[in-house]
Amino acid sequence: MRFEFNEDQAALASALDQIMLSAEAGWKTAENWQRFDWSQDLDRTLEENGYYDCASEETLGPLAAAAMVYRLNSLPVAVESAASALLRPFCAPDLPRPIAVIDGEADSAIRFLPVARSLIHIGKQDVRCALLPAGAVVPSESLFAYPMGVLGDVPLEWSSVDVDAEATRNRWRVAVAAEIAGSLKGGLEAVLAHVRDRHQFGRPLGSFQAIQHRLAEAAVTIEASYLLVLKAAQTGDPVDAATALGYVQEATTTVVYDFHQFMGAMGLTLEHPLHRWTYRAKLLRSSLGGAQLNQALIAKRRWGSR
Amino acid sequence: MDFEWTEKDRAFRARVRDFLDRELPENWDEIRRHGPGSREQTEFSLKFCPKLAAAGLLVPHWPAEWGGGGLSNWEHFILGEEMWAAGEPRGAQYMNVNWIGPTLMRFGSDEQRRRYVSQMAAGKAIWCQGFSEPNAGSDLAALRTRATPDGDDYVVNGSKIWTSYAGLAEHCFLLARTSGKAGDKSGITIFLVPMDTPGIDVRSIPSLIGHGDIHETFFTDVRIPASARLGAEGEAWSIINYSLANERVGIPRYELSARVLEGMVNELIVRGAFSDTDVLARAGAAAAACEAARLLVYRVVDQLANGKDPGTDANIARVAVAKADHAVSDFGLDFLPDTYSGGDHHAHLAHHERAIVAGIAAGAAEIQLGIIARRHLMLPREAC
């Protein structure tokens, strides 16, 4: 049992930190007040420098990839990292990215679809992928802080991928859990900055015990989520995957509520980035069947259902 | 990072489990039902701990010169998990193993070490911890029990409350004020006091958490020699901070919680009542809470093993541990309510009694949250 990164993982994390400080990773209001800010520049930097392939490196592995997804999701800008870093290396290493993922039926808008160059479909029994030709996607209006879209009428050429569907879905569970945990972490940092600065009743908001305790609880949840994600990424164990996702999905409700409470009216505006993190988390709370189903899955996988 | 156990750790855990399988008597469930501070469990510990010591499993992490095996923080922690999950057959003696012994080794006089440490390593010493007072619980520095120098002696007056194990302890690790007013940390001193010293009176307080676990301890003109002082006058605060460094994450309660949850689920399966998504989801959530606590605690153990100060990671772990206990306890109350009245579900009852303490013992969860807020999240101090 070791909780420190190895040398290569630490080097990756610190290089990533530098990139995350760059202007393209920072907060700015989006064009036409759209709710997301897709950072093509940041995405390209990460791709060109091989970050999305780190799970295949022996000394980095899925654990480093999951840690990276967590970190990137704490940014106010959106980049597609979860599928690229945690599915692509094991499914289709040459698949052009960004990648959108369909889990089960494509019955609602899919995140990243408008910026994606390819698509992975995780079905009940099989996994397929397809390139997305021009005109294949119709962007959707959405509450959530992602570029969202639906598939149009252009037929796609699917090719099947020789991987186990359930194992892939488990990888996706870990990836989504990393995204939620990272988003909540980003939100926490923003709220902390706010409650340290903002004075009401002659004192900083962050000096009120009611606020301190709830933010401390959020921090406990987020730190736990992060470790559950890393463990699940390393072990590849189906129980660990369900645990990581079920735990963080369930936590999302309280944490997101608290963040918005403490940010007050400022957090309701598109001039503040809080919604970027909270609305990603709100969407992902329902993915892969949602919080309750994933929690039930923990139990089903541990004990069966009888 | 690596979430797998090493072979060495696995082998050690197997050794501890083998020992427990072999040495715990058939009626152990009835004995443990009374709680770690009970007469039954304390008396049991005085037979059990010497056997543990003989097997090299009482103080495996202590240095060899004090009867230990020089093993690491991980083995120490694995031992704690297995013991707690088995119902803590060491009773009060887990405190000696975890922190009283190591504190005496480091700060005790030669005489104190000779007198007390070897007895602890032999598994024959029951101590209690004289910390909390009626007006000094979470705010420990507010303690008022006073030790006044008088010739070569000190005379102690005051009272302690909620003292675990005091009823049967032979010695008390006592905090008393030698100078300053309530709130002044630099005026507090540690004394190692035999409980049969004239003027000490112990009253058991009936409680929710097992028999004989909580006491009020009165000190009336208790005369103790200066040689009973541990360290210098006013040194208590810094010594305790050292002592409790290994205790930061507290008892590995999640281990028992996880095993009790396992038992609850098995019971539901036998009843054919483990199929609704709601039941499964709650069981899964409780299991996840245990796993979350476990990982946060292990992060701290790893830091301790590497000689690093875990800082607020320990406070974070403590909060998660309390939540896990309650998640399991609530699951049982919701889906197996009949097992909490009558019957023979000792494990559910014992766990429920422990769970209610989880957020209070060794520093309330709200104190932990305050520390996390100020030192980890860097939020400004609360206004008074």
XYZ file of C-alpha atoms in Angstrom:
690
model
C 0.000 0.000 0.000
C 1.597 3.242 -1.121
C -0.059 6.612 -1.495
C 2.663 8.557 -3.217
C 3.006 8.826 -6.966
C 6.040 7.126 -8.449
C 8.631 9.344 -10.082
C 7.044 9.325 -13.534
C 3.557 9.889 -12.190
C 4.815 12.825 -10.126
C 6.593 14.271 -13.178
C 3.406 13.947 -15.230
C 1.390 15.672 -12.512
C 3.789 18.559 -12.230
C 4.012 19.047 -16.008
C 0.227 19.007 -16.112
C 0.133 21.640 -13.382
C 2.190 23.936 -15.598
C -0.131 23.451 -18.557
C -3.137 24.079 -16.335
C -1.725 27.485 -15.454
C -1.697 28.562 -19.102
C -4.129 31.150 -20.419
C -6.100 28.666 -22.508
C -6.920 26.679 -19.361
C -8.208 29.702 -17.460
C -11.617 31.164 -16.863
C -13.223 33.483 -19.362
C -16.837 34.052 -20.185
C -17.910 32.178 -23.276
C -18.981 33.602 -26.581
C -22.671 34.489 -26.702
C -22.908 33.500 -23.025
C -22.970 29.844 -23.920
C -22.686 27.694 -20.853
C -19.497 25.883 -21.751
C -16.056 26.936 -22.880
C -14.521 24.262 -25.075
C -10.774 24.831 -25.092
C -9.472 23.552 -28.375
C -6.021 25.011 -27.704
C -5.633 23.208 -24.402
C -6.995 20.025 -25.903
C -4.453 20.193 -28.708
C -1.551 20.895 -26.340
C -2.454 17.848 -24.284
C -2.867 15.638 -27.337
C 0.315 16.747 -29.054
C 2.323 16.080 -25.932
C 0.952 12.590 -25.534
C -0.945 13.135 -22.282
C -3.985 11.181 -23.427
C -1.849 8.111 -24.025
C -0.374 7.976 -20.532
C -2.471 4.961 -19.433
C -0.498 2.793 -21.869
C 2.830 3.716 -20.345
C 3.929 1.055 -17.904
C 5.160 3.444 -15.244
C 2.102 5.700 -15.515
C -0.865 3.426 -16.161
C -4.610 3.988 -15.707
C -4.007 5.418 -12.245
C -2.011 8.347 -13.631
C -4.596 8.767 -16.387
C -7.430 8.897 -13.830
C -5.514 11.425 -11.728
C -5.071 13.533 -14.866
C -8.783 13.388 -15.722
C -9.572 14.484 -12.167
C -7.179 17.417 -12.412
C -8.362 18.534 -15.858
C -11.969 18.523 -14.738
C -11.166 20.998 -12.006
C -10.628 23.561 -14.782
C -13.402 25.918 -15.797
C -12.811 25.072 -19.446
C -13.977 21.800 -20.928
C -11.591 19.383 -22.571
C -12.439 15.822 -23.484
C -10.104 13.737 -21.385
C -12.087 10.884 -19.829
C -12.753 8.807 -22.941
C -9.431 9.696 -24.514
C -7.311 8.840 -21.502
C -9.227 5.948 -19.966
C -11.063 4.202 -22.844
C -9.144 4.887 -26.024
C -5.815 3.280 -24.997
C -7.656 0.008 -24.266
C -10.239 0.070 -27.071
C -8.888 1.795 -30.105
C -5.552 3.536 -29.581
C -5.633 5.089 -33.046
C -9.127 6.481 -32.852
C -9.129 10.198 -33.714
C -10.098 12.320 -30.784
C -11.907 14.153 -29.130
C -14.192 11.214 -28.518
C -17.848 11.123 -27.499
C -19.227 8.094 -25.694
C -22.665 6.525 -25.876
C -23.494 4.184 -23.046
C -26.486 2.046 -23.993
C -29.093 3.868 -26.048
C -28.408 7.217 -27.698
C -31.728 8.541 -26.480
C -30.621 11.978 -25.318
C -28.040 14.620 -26.125
C -24.457 13.448 -25.812
C -21.686 15.536 -24.365
C -18.705 16.473 -26.494
C -20.488 15.231 -29.622
C -20.272 18.603 -31.464
C -16.477 18.733 -31.025
C -15.803 15.003 -31.311
C -14.112 13.366 -34.274
C -15.139 9.879 -33.277
C -17.615 7.972 -31.208
C -17.411 4.931 -28.926
C -20.616 3.026 -28.285
C -20.696 0.727 -25.274
C -23.592 -1.634 -25.895
C -24.987 -4.428 -23.757
C -22.862 -7.069 -25.437
C -20.384 -5.247 -27.604
C -18.317 -2.144 -28.092
C -18.220 -0.303 -31.412
C -16.594 2.808 -32.683
C -17.191 5.128 -35.602
C -15.685 8.208 -37.154
C -17.908 11.260 -37.238
C -18.070 12.731 -40.737
C -19.002 16.365 -41.304
C -22.671 16.975 -40.728
C -23.147 13.878 -38.598
C -23.903 15.859 -35.462
C -26.606 18.366 -34.631
C -25.626 20.594 -31.688
C -28.190 20.790 -28.876
C -29.105 23.577 -26.528
C -28.355 22.370 -23.030
C -28.296 23.362 -19.397
C -25.092 21.504 -18.866
C -21.600 22.942 -19.220
C -20.560 20.711 -22.091
C -20.826 21.017 -25.835
C -23.829 18.730 -26.373
C -25.363 17.296 -29.491
C -27.350 14.498 -31.080
C -26.619 12.301 -34.068
C -28.248 13.483 -37.271
C -29.290 11.489 -40.289
C -25.829 10.853 -41.734
C -25.194 7.100 -41.493
C -22.127 6.106 -39.501
C -19.730 3.331 -40.380
C -19.406 1.343 -37.180
C -16.587 -1.065 -36.608
C -16.654 -3.461 -33.739
C -13.931 -3.358 -31.122
C -12.584 -6.569 -29.688
C -12.996 -5.762 -26.006
C -15.375 -6.919 -23.311
C -18.388 -4.615 -23.055
C -18.779 -4.867 -19.288
C -15.073 -4.323 -18.655
C -15.218 -1.265 -20.902
C -18.289 0.026 -19.107
C -16.399 -0.354 -15.839
C -13.514 1.665 -17.197
C -16.067 4.263 -18.215
C -17.489 4.244 -14.682
C -14.066 5.077 -13.306
C -13.546 7.755 -15.946
C -16.878 9.434 -15.189
C -16.219 9.216 -11.444
C -12.893 10.980 -12.037
C -14.708 13.688 -14.004
C -17.302 14.262 -11.288
C -14.724 14.300 -8.496
C -12.557 16.733 -10.469
C -15.502 18.997 -11.234
C -16.446 19.119 -7.571
C -12.838 19.899 -6.699
C -12.840 22.800 -9.148
C -16.086 24.075 -7.672
C -14.719 23.781 -4.152
C -11.660 25.883 -4.985
C -13.849 28.575 -6.513
C -16.224 28.646 -3.552
C -13.340 28.748 -1.096
C -11.842 31.749 -2.855
C -15.220 33.448 -2.681
C -15.941 32.825 1.000
C -12.466 33.954 1.985
C -12.938 37.295 0.202
C -16.589 38.070 0.464
C -17.551 39.964 3.630
C -21.066 40.105 5.051
C -22.090 41.185 8.544
C -18.595 42.657 8.829
C -16.694 39.382 8.490
C -15.645 36.957 5.778
C -18.358 34.433 4.870
C -15.788 31.712 5.378
C -15.512 32.556 9.071
C -19.073 31.349 9.733
C -19.072 27.908 11.241
C -22.171 26.867 9.285
C -20.220 27.419 6.091
C -16.903 26.062 7.362
C -18.313 22.732 8.394
C -20.221 22.145 5.193
C -17.196 22.992 3.075
C -15.032 20.768 5.242
C -17.530 17.947 4.670
C -17.363 18.626 0.943
C -13.575 18.417 1.119
C -13.773 15.056 2.922
C -16.122 13.717 0.240
C -13.993 14.978 -2.628
C -10.745 13.597 -1.192
C -12.415 10.237 -0.615
C -13.824 10.265 -4.154
C -10.376 10.963 -5.552
C -8.820 8.010 -3.726
C -11.702 5.701 -4.673
C -11.192 6.693 -8.311
C -7.458 6.050 -8.206
C -7.916 2.690 -6.541
C -10.550 1.629 -9.070
C -8.310 2.764 -11.923
C -5.422 0.718 -10.607
C -7.211 -2.491 -9.672
C -9.680 -2.692 -12.562
C -11.980 -4.413 -10.066
C -15.710 -4.187 -10.944
C -16.683 -3.558 -7.304
C -14.144 -0.750 -7.056
C -15.495 0.803 -10.276
C -19.082 0.793 -8.993
C -17.910 2.083 -5.604
C -16.023 5.020 -7.092
C -18.949 6.090 -9.250
C -21.786 5.342 -6.818
C -20.057 7.201 -4.009
C -19.325 10.392 -5.909
C -22.662 10.470 -7.748
C -24.511 10.267 -4.445
C -22.309 12.977 -2.924
C -22.960 15.353 -5.791
C -26.396 16.454 -4.615
C -25.307 17.851 -1.258
C -22.015 19.253 -2.454
C -23.509 21.067 -5.439
C -26.329 22.467 -3.301
C -23.849 23.785 -0.739
C -21.591 25.347 -3.365
C -24.457 27.323 -4.829
C -25.721 28.336 -1.408
C -22.371 29.811 -0.463
C -21.822 31.510 -3.806
C -25.241 33.132 -3.578
C -26.498 35.198 -6.470
C -23.037 35.479 -7.996
C -23.117 31.758 -8.682
C -26.369 32.170 -10.594
C -24.730 34.376 -13.199
C -22.769 33.314 -16.238
C -20.166 35.874 -15.208
C -18.945 33.448 -12.581
C -17.635 29.967 -13.500
C -19.282 28.002 -10.666
C -21.919 26.587 -13.002
C -19.228 25.087 -15.200
C -18.342 22.616 -12.451
C -21.715 22.130 -10.825
C -23.647 21.599 -14.038
C -21.150 19.071 -15.265
C -21.544 17.212 -11.984
C -25.342 17.465 -12.198
C -25.315 15.845 -15.623
C -22.862 13.128 -14.690
C -24.805 12.254 -11.544
C -27.274 10.511 -13.828
C -24.831 8.799 -16.144
C -24.407 5.030 -16.347
C -27.768 4.545 -14.686
C -27.321 7.187 -12.005
C -26.392 7.272 -8.340
C -28.885 4.754 -7.003
C -28.242 2.170 -9.661
C -24.492 2.383 -9.257
C -24.766 2.100 -5.487
C -26.999 -0.934 -5.941
C -24.412 -2.305 -8.328
C -21.781 -2.161 -5.586
C -23.992 -4.437 -3.507
C -24.966 -6.681 -6.403
C -21.350 -7.230 -7.313
C -20.273 -7.896 -3.760
C -23.111 -10.066 -2.608
C -25.404 -10.845 -5.520
C -29.123 -10.027 -5.406
C -31.312 -12.553 -3.630
C 0.742 4.643 -5.746
C -0.269 1.101 -5.088
C -3.482 -0.067 -3.453
C -2.412 -3.678 -3.158
C -1.111 -5.139 0.084
C 2.434 -6.437 0.154
C 3.001 -10.132 0.782
C 4.502 -9.207 4.130
C 1.363 -7.324 5.164
C -0.919 -10.124 4.030
C 1.119 -12.659 5.939
C 0.997 -10.536 9.060
C -2.779 -10.161 8.834
C -3.152 -13.906 8.366
C -1.018 -14.457 11.441
C -3.218 -12.170 13.535
C -6.397 -13.823 12.246
C -5.046 -17.287 12.958
C -4.233 -16.226 16.475
C -7.715 -14.803 17.013
C -9.369 -17.914 15.584
C -7.338 -20.017 17.929
C -7.497 -17.972 21.094
C -10.923 -16.354 21.256
C -13.223 -18.566 23.308
C -16.578 -19.838 22.135
C -18.447 -17.453 24.388
C -16.445 -14.478 23.111
C -19.534 -12.915 21.513
C -21.173 -12.741 24.914
C -18.094 -11.299 26.562
C -17.585 -8.642 23.882
C -21.228 -7.693 24.077
C -20.428 -5.852 27.343
C -18.001 -3.422 25.717
C -14.236 -2.851 25.861
C -14.444 -1.057 29.233
C -16.570 -3.662 30.964
C -15.385 -5.819 33.836
C -15.907 -8.920 31.664
C -13.758 -7.656 28.828
C -11.094 -6.120 31.059
C -10.667 -9.351 32.983
C -10.572 -11.218 29.703
C -7.843 -8.896 28.402
C -5.616 -9.775 31.336
C -5.632 -13.395 30.187
C -5.644 -12.662 26.468
C -2.927 -9.977 26.199
C -0.168 -12.072 27.807
C -0.882 -14.721 25.154
C -0.717 -12.052 22.464
C 2.589 -10.915 23.934
C 3.956 -14.463 23.928
C 3.023 -14.754 20.245
C 4.810 -11.469 19.493
C 1.519 -9.803 18.578
C 0.917 -7.405 21.451
C 3.509 -4.751 20.638
C 5.020 -5.864 17.315
C 5.785 -2.277 16.302
C 7.690 -1.396 19.491
C 11.473 -1.398 19.496
C 13.063 -4.727 20.428
C 14.544 -3.362 23.652
C 11.001 -2.853 24.958
C 9.751 -6.256 23.927
C 8.625 -5.324 20.426
C 9.456 -6.723 17.031
C 10.412 -3.451 15.360
C 7.641 -3.805 12.755
C 6.203 -0.892 10.787
C 3.189 1.397 11.133
C 1.368 -0.833 8.663
C 1.630 -3.903 10.855
C 0.626 -1.825 13.836
C -2.423 -0.686 11.944
C -3.362 -4.100 10.582
C -3.209 -5.368 14.150
C -5.558 -2.571 15.245
C -8.035 -3.375 12.456
C -8.167 -7.052 13.250
C -8.486 -6.485 16.983
C -11.230 -3.884 16.669
C -13.140 -5.996 14.177
C -12.920 -8.941 16.565
C -14.480 -6.809 19.333
C -11.215 -5.491 20.819
C -10.158 -8.414 22.994
C -7.292 -6.249 24.271
C -9.884 -4.134 26.096
C -8.296 -1.019 27.558
C -4.827 -2.317 26.799
C -4.989 -1.094 23.207
C -4.170 2.350 24.628
C -0.938 1.085 26.184
C 0.037 -0.501 22.893
C -0.818 2.490 20.741
C 0.333 5.480 22.709
C 0.855 5.265 26.471
C 3.753 2.823 26.148
C 5.506 4.704 23.321
C 5.033 7.986 25.223
C 6.642 6.601 28.361
C 9.510 5.158 26.307
C 10.216 8.602 24.929
C 9.480 10.946 27.810
C 9.533 8.748 30.905
C 12.284 8.687 33.532
C 14.314 5.479 33.808
C 12.279 4.510 36.817
C 8.965 5.153 35.068
C 10.005 3.169 32.040
C 11.271 0.273 34.132
C 8.167 0.275 36.237
C 5.502 0.576 33.582
C 6.638 -0.228 30.048
C 7.664 -3.837 30.558
C 4.364 -4.527 32.316
C 2.513 -3.118 29.310
C 4.582 -5.243 26.935
C 3.635 -8.273 29.012
C -0.068 -7.505 28.588
C -0.744 -7.025 32.264
C -1.434 -3.315 32.659
C -4.756 -1.485 32.670
C -4.581 2.275 32.362
C -7.176 4.966 32.037
C -6.882 8.351 30.441
C -7.667 11.251 32.789
C -8.310 13.973 30.237
C -11.929 15.227 30.002
C -13.539 17.219 32.792
C -17.057 18.534 33.326
C -16.036 21.847 31.758
C -13.275 20.599 29.499
C -14.381 18.122 26.849
C -13.668 19.194 23.289
C -11.974 22.250 24.815
C -9.433 20.170 26.689
C -7.177 23.094 27.601
C -9.982 24.434 29.798
C -9.242 21.721 32.357
C -9.131 22.818 36.007
C -7.994 19.805 38.012
C -5.062 21.220 39.906
C -1.802 19.654 41.071
C -0.241 21.892 43.709
C 3.427 21.337 44.669
C 3.859 20.561 48.347
C 7.395 19.620 49.433
C 8.487 16.649 47.306
C 4.890 15.896 46.428
C 1.975 17.267 44.477
C -1.521 17.423 45.874
C -4.233 16.868 43.257
C -7.762 18.206 43.544
C -10.481 18.162 40.937
C -12.479 15.727 38.881
C -12.437 13.937 35.571
C -15.438 12.718 33.688
C -16.381 10.310 30.883
C -13.209 8.447 31.768
C -13.163 5.090 29.992
C -11.769 2.096 31.897
C -11.328 4.050 35.191
C -13.294 1.469 37.167
C -10.706 -1.259 36.753
C -7.582 0.670 35.821
C -4.509 0.381 38.000
C -3.032 3.630 36.732
C -4.214 6.905 35.313
C -2.458 8.978 32.672
C -3.602 12.198 34.286
C -3.603 15.757 32.992
C -3.628 18.368 35.741
C -2.974 22.056 35.942
C 0.202 23.098 37.737
C -0.103 26.755 36.782
C -2.240 29.230 34.888
C -5.968 29.448 34.443
C -8.409 27.311 32.507
C -7.504 27.647 28.829
C -3.775 28.046 29.389
C -2.105 25.124 27.614
C 1.347 25.859 29.034
C 0.198 25.243 32.615
C -0.794 21.598 32.141
C 1.343 18.721 33.405
C 1.121 14.918 33.081
C 1.128 12.606 36.105
C 1.222 8.816 36.207
C -1.035 8.050 39.115
C -1.766 4.678 40.767
C -5.535 4.467 41.051
C -5.323 3.044 44.573
C -3.816 6.285 45.869
C -5.924 7.567 48.792
C -8.365 10.307 47.780
C -9.321 8.889 44.351
C -12.944 7.972 44.039
C -14.449 6.429 40.900
C -18.140 6.384 40.089
C -19.472 4.463 37.130
C -21.919 6.360 34.915
C -24.545 4.169 33.278
C -24.247 4.644 29.533
C -25.480 3.674 26.082
C -22.184 2.146 25.083
C -21.601 -0.963 27.143
C -21.302 -1.598 30.835
C -18.680 0.127 32.933
C -17.290 2.140 30.065
C -17.784 5.686 31.350
C -16.849 7.055 34.741
C -16.528 10.108 36.869
C -13.260 10.222 38.786
C -12.827 12.500 41.788
C -9.475 13.602 43.178
C -9.604 14.924 46.741
C -6.263 15.899 48.294
C -4.575 13.109 46.377
C -0.908 13.173 47.322
C 1.489 11.916 44.668
C 5.275 12.092 44.616
C 7.088 14.383 42.171
C 8.536 11.221 40.641
C 5.046 10.517 39.252
C 5.326 13.542 36.961
C 5.957 12.726 33.293
C 8.269 15.287 31.726
C 8.540 18.805 33.079
C 5.803 20.998 34.481
C 3.770 22.555 31.694
C 4.974 20.062 29.102
C 1.732 18.112 28.785
C 0.470 19.744 25.613
C 3.561 19.047 23.551
C 3.910 15.504 24.910
C 0.293 14.700 24.122
C 0.669 16.012 20.613
C 3.517 13.574 20.159
C 1.645 10.747 21.862
C -1.444 11.097 19.797
C 0.380 11.420 16.465
C -0.088 7.680 15.952
C -3.618 7.942 17.223
C -4.639 10.708 14.866
C -6.924 8.572 12.811
C -8.349 6.942 15.911
C -9.781 3.465 16.037
C -10.107 1.649 12.669
C -13.853 1.465 13.147
C -14.624 0.941 9.446
C -13.160 -2.556 9.666
C -15.819 -3.674 12.129
C -18.461 -1.706 10.226
C -17.566 -3.421 6.968
C -17.744 -6.852 8.580
C -20.996 -6.109 10.398
C -22.481 -4.887 7.109
C -21.433 -8.190 5.585
C -23.338 -10.000 8.332
C -26.411 -7.801 7.881
C -26.480 -8.513 4.160
C -26.131 -12.241 4.790
C -29.067 -12.061 7.175
C -31.152 -10.264 4.550
C -30.162 -12.849 1.951
C -31.283 -15.648 4.277
C -34.590 -13.842 4.672
C -34.885 -13.456 0.903
C -34.984 -9.699 1.382
C -31.941 -8.620 -0.565
C -33.278 -7.808 -3.989
C -35.029 -4.409 -3.951
C -32.926 -1.715 -5.568
C -33.463 0.489 -2.529
C -32.005 -2.110 -0.142
C -29.132 -2.858 -2.503
C -28.369 0.822 -2.996
C -28.292 1.489 0.730
C -26.043 -1.527 1.300
C -23.806 -0.328 -1.527
C -23.697 3.189 -0.111
C -22.736 1.855 3.321
C -20.036 -0.334 1.782
C -18.738 2.658 -0.184
C -18.658 4.775 2.984
C -16.525 2.104 4.686
C -14.206 1.953 1.691
C -13.907 5.750 1.575
C -12.974 5.846 5.255
C -10.522 3.010 4.794
C -8.642 4.732 1.975
C -8.492 8.081 3.762
C -7.130 6.319 6.852
C -4.597 4.324 4.843
C -3.299 7.527 3.315
C -2.488 8.714 6.833
C -0.890 5.409 7.828
C 1.297 5.624 4.724
C 2.416 9.118 5.704
C 3.218 7.967 9.238
C 5.107 4.970 7.826
C 7.168 7.379 5.734
C 7.903 9.609 8.710
C 5.709 12.411 7.396
C 3.275 14.531 9.329
C -0.186 13.711 7.996
C -1.470 17.114 9.067
C -5.153 17.605 8.305
C -5.391 14.369 6.308
C -5.878 12.731 9.699
C -8.817 14.993 10.552
C -10.333 14.286 7.147
C -10.049 10.548 7.761
C -11.684 10.828 11.191
C -14.791 12.471 9.751
C -15.147 9.756 7.104
C -14.707 7.015 9.709
C -17.598 8.366 11.805
C -19.829 8.594 8.727
C -19.088 5.007 7.744
C -20.046 3.734 11.190
C -23.348 5.546 11.019
C -24.077 4.453 7.436
C -23.800 0.802 8.493
C -25.657 1.302 11.742
C -28.527 3.102 9.984
C -28.692 0.395 7.343
C -29.201 -2.196 10.064
C -31.826 -0.124 11.857
C -33.755 0.449 8.634
C -33.734 -3.044 7.194
C -33.216 -5.336 10.187
C -34.957 -3.413 12.988
C -36.004 -6.590 14.788
C -32.374 -7.525 15.457
C -31.959 -4.591 17.842
C -34.427 -5.839 20.432
C -33.922 -9.106 22.230
C -32.606 -11.963 20.169
C -28.991 -12.856 19.830
C -27.637 -10.431 17.280
C -24.714 -9.472 19.492
C -22.742 -8.078 16.587
C -25.454 -5.620 15.528
C -25.975 -4.378 19.058
C -22.278 -4.080 19.797
C -21.668 -2.249 16.538
C -24.584 0.090 17.107
C -23.256 0.974 20.546
C -19.811 1.694 19.093
C -21.247 3.704 16.204
C -22.910 6.255 18.435
C -19.494 7.055 19.923
C -17.720 7.301 16.577
C -18.236 11.018 16.060
C -17.511 11.919 19.684
C -14.679 9.866 21.166
C -11.145 11.274 20.921
C -12.350 14.653 19.636
C -15.792 15.438 18.244
C -16.283 15.309 14.483
C -17.199 19.004 14.574
C -13.781 19.791 16.028
C -12.283 17.872 13.112
C -14.414 19.835 10.646
C -13.269 23.106 12.210
C -9.628 22.067 11.900
C -10.137 20.978 8.281
C -11.804 24.313 7.510
C -9.065 26.435 9.025
C -5.899 24.454 8.350
C -6.753 22.566 5.174
C -9.180 24.917 3.437
C -7.459 27.994 4.890
C -10.695 29.636 5.934
C -10.525 32.475 8.417
C -10.939 31.747 12.114
C -14.481 31.972 13.371
C -15.413 35.221 15.044
C -16.348 34.926 18.707
